[in-house]
């Protein structure tokens, strides 16, 4: 009888429905899945995409040389666009982990090439026509947490060398 009752506790739902507005739950689910099947089991499609790009490196270099980039310019880049909403649970919780994993995979696939990640972040206003007032409150709270985390990550990334 000393434990608090279930009032206010999250409801149970299958993970296929997402993290139900709880970013930490989404992140925990990722690491639980990684512990079960490993990085290959979770990120194989991303690894395959980088492998296909690496295998076409000659074609990419030829194209970028024509348009003013590539080896002739003395600079080579891999640019990764990562799209997410920081307003919910799963995307908010996984965003920075996906950015870091994609960056490391690109660095491994393209040694010596600089990797630039450009985040495309949907704000809560993207959902204003479909979300209720209570839902908008949760979306805004999650977004505030998520954008603060992104800001701290970028500050750390650019000041830690």
Short mmCIF file of C-alpha atoms in Angstrom, two decimals:
data_model
loop_
_atom_site.label_atom_id
_atom_site.label_comp_id
_atom_site.label_asym_id
_atom_site.label_seq_id
_atom_site.Cartn_x
_atom_site.Cartn_y
_atom_site.Cartn_z
CA UNK A 1 0.00 0.00 0.00
CA UNK A 2 2.97 2.34 0.25
CA UNK A 3 3.44 2.58 -3.54
CA UNK A 4 1.59 5.40 -5.30
CA UNK A 5 -1.34 4.43 -7.50
CA UNK A 6 -1.35 4.39 -11.30
CA UNK A 7 -2.89 7.87 -11.62
CA UNK A 8 -0.73 10.00 -13.90
CA UNK A 9 1.39 7.07 -15.08
CA UNK A 10 1.89 6.59 -18.83
CA UNK A 11 -0.42 4.09 -20.46
CA UNK A 12 0.94 0.92 -21.99
CA UNK A 13 1.08 0.80 -25.77
CA UNK A 14 2.98 -1.22 -28.36
CA UNK A 15 6.32 0.34 -29.39
CA UNK A 16 5.07 0.43 -32.99
CA UNK A 17 2.96 3.44 -31.99
CA UNK A 18 6.04 5.42 -30.97
CA UNK A 19 7.21 6.77 -27.67
CA UNK A 20 3.90 8.51 -26.83
CA UNK A 21 5.39 11.98 -26.26
CA UNK A 22 8.18 10.66 -24.03
CA UNK A 23 11.56 11.28 -25.77
CA UNK A 24 13.52 9.32 -23.16
CA UNK A 25 11.33 6.26 -23.85
CA UNK A 26 12.17 6.50 -27.56
CA UNK A 27 15.87 6.72 -26.81
CA UNK A 28 15.70 3.82 -24.35
CA UNK A 29 13.92 1.73 -26.99
CA UNK A 30 16.74 2.42 -29.47
CA UNK A 31 19.42 1.28 -27.03
CA UNK A 32 17.37 -1.76 -26.02
CA UNK A 33 17.04 -2.71 -29.69
CA UNK A 34 20.76 -2.12 -30.26
CA UNK A 35 21.56 -4.46 -27.36
CA UNK A 36 19.35 -7.14 -28.94
CA UNK A 37 20.37 -6.99 -32.62
CA UNK A 38 23.43 -4.74 -32.76
CA UNK A 39 24.08 -1.71 -34.92
CA UNK A 40 23.79 -3.74 -38.13
CA UNK A 41 20.32 -4.94 -37.18
CA UNK A 42 19.07 -1.40 -36.67
CA UNK A 43 21.03 0.72 -39.13
CA UNK A 44 21.65 -1.70 -42.03
CA UNK A 45 19.67 0.47 -44.54
CA UNK A 46 21.83 3.48 -43.67
CA UNK A 47 25.01 1.41 -43.97
CA UNK A 48 23.86 0.09 -47.35
CA UNK A 49 23.14 3.63 -48.59
CA UNK A 50 26.61 4.84 -47.59
CA UNK A 51 28.17 1.77 -49.24
CA UNK A 52 26.31 2.50 -52.50
CA UNK A 53 27.48 6.12 -52.37
CA UNK A 54 31.07 5.06 -51.65
CA UNK A 55 30.96 2.62 -54.58
CA UNK A 56 29.92 5.46 -56.87
CA UNK A 57 32.63 7.81 -55.60
CA UNK A 58 34.26 8.09 -59.05
CA UNK A 59 31.00 9.23 -60.62
CA UNK A 60 30.38 11.67 -57.77
CA UNK A 61 33.89 13.13 -58.08
CA UNK A 62 33.48 13.53 -61.85
CA UNK A 63 30.18 15.36 -61.34
CA UNK A 64 31.45 17.65 -58.59
CA UNK A 65 34.54 18.50 -60.65
CA UNK A 66 32.23 19.66 -63.45
CA UNK A 67 30.11 21.84 -61.14
CA UNK A 68 33.05 23.32 -59.27
CA UNK A 69 33.57 21.07 -56.25
CA UNK A 70 35.31 17.81 -55.64
CA UNK A 71 39.02 17.07 -55.83
CA UNK A 72 39.82 19.90 -58.27
CA UNK A 73 38.49 22.43 -55.76
CA UNK A 74 40.70 20.90 -53.07
CA UNK A 75 37.71 20.18 -50.88
CA UNK A 76 35.38 17.22 -50.64
CA UNK A 77 32.22 16.97 -48.53
CA UNK A 78 29.54 14.54 -47.61
CA UNK A 79 26.37 16.39 -46.67
CA UNK A 80 23.72 14.55 -44.68
CA UNK A 81 20.24 15.95 -44.20
CA UNK A 82 18.45 14.59 -41.13
CA UNK A 83 14.76 15.44 -40.85
CA UNK A 84 12.81 15.13 -37.62
CA UNK A 85 10.22 16.67 -35.43
CA UNK A 86 11.38 17.56 -31.96
CA UNK A 87 7.76 17.84 -30.87
CA UNK A 88 7.08 14.21 -30.09
CA UNK A 89 8.72 11.30 -28.35
CA UNK A 90 10.53 8.99 -30.74
CA UNK A 91 12.06 11.57 -33.09
CA UNK A 92 12.98 13.89 -30.25
CA UNK A 93 14.63 11.09 -28.33
CA UNK A 94 16.58 9.59 -31.23
CA UNK A 95 17.56 12.65 -33.22
CA UNK A 96 21.06 13.29 -31.87
CA UNK A 97 21.88 9.58 -31.71
CA UNK A 98 20.94 9.21 -35.38
CA UNK A 99 23.01 12.29 -36.28
CA UNK A 100 26.06 10.90 -34.48
CA UNK A 101 25.68 7.38 -35.91
CA UNK A 102 25.18 8.74 -39.46
CA UNK A 103 28.24 10.96 -39.07
CA UNK A 104 30.44 8.07 -37.95
CA UNK A 105 29.13 5.81 -40.74
CA UNK A 106 29.82 8.51 -43.34
CA UNK A 107 33.34 9.05 -41.97
CA UNK A 108 33.99 5.31 -42.23
CA UNK A 109 32.56 5.09 -45.76
CA UNK A 110 34.43 8.19 -46.97
CA UNK A 111 37.75 8.37 -45.09
CA UNK A 112 39.37 11.79 -45.18
CA UNK A 113 36.17 13.49 -46.33
CA UNK A 114 34.50 16.14 -44.20
CA UNK A 115 30.98 15.32 -43.07
CA UNK A 116 28.42 18.08 -42.68
CA UNK A 117 25.06 17.32 -41.06
CA UNK A 118 22.19 19.69 -41.74
CA UNK A 119 19.19 19.19 -39.45
CA UNK A 120 15.71 19.82 -40.84
CA UNK A 121 13.54 20.25 -37.75
CA UNK A 122 9.76 20.53 -37.76
CA UNK A 123 8.45 22.83 -35.04
CA UNK A 124 5.17 22.34 -33.17
CA UNK A 125 3.47 24.83 -35.48
CA UNK A 126 3.56 22.10 -38.15
CA UNK A 127 0.85 20.31 -36.16
CA UNK A 128 -1.32 23.28 -35.14
CA UNK A 129 -4.16 22.38 -37.52
CA UNK A 130 -4.53 18.83 -36.19
CA UNK A 131 -3.46 18.95 -32.53
CA UNK A 132 -5.75 19.82 -29.65
CA UNK A 133 -4.82 22.47 -27.09
CA UNK A 134 -3.51 19.85 -24.65
CA UNK A 135 -1.54 18.15 -27.43
CA UNK A 136 -0.02 21.48 -28.50
CA UNK A 137 1.11 22.03 -24.90
CA UNK A 138 2.94 18.67 -24.92
CA UNK A 139 4.36 19.36 -28.39
CA UNK A 140 5.70 22.72 -27.25
CA UNK A 141 7.20 21.25 -24.07
CA UNK A 142 8.93 18.48 -26.01
CA UNK A 143 10.17 20.96 -28.60
CA UNK A 144 11.64 23.22 -25.91
CA UNK A 145 13.49 20.25 -24.42
CA UNK A 146 14.62 19.01 -27.83
CA UNK A 147 15.85 22.31 -29.23
CA UNK A 148 17.73 23.03 -26.00
CA UNK A 149 19.45 19.65 -26.30
CA UNK A 150 20.32 20.32 -29.95
CA UNK A 151 21.71 23.73 -29.02
CA UNK A 152 23.87 22.27 -26.24
CA UNK A 153 25.11 19.55 -28.60
CA UNK A 154 26.11 22.07 -31.28
CA UNK A 155 27.85 24.32 -28.77
CA UNK A 156 29.74 21.30 -27.40
CA UNK A 157 30.60 20.07 -30.91
CA UNK A 158 32.06 23.37 -32.03
CA UNK A 159 33.89 24.24 -28.81
CA UNK A 160 35.36 20.86 -27.91
CA UNK A 161 37.60 20.70 -30.95
#
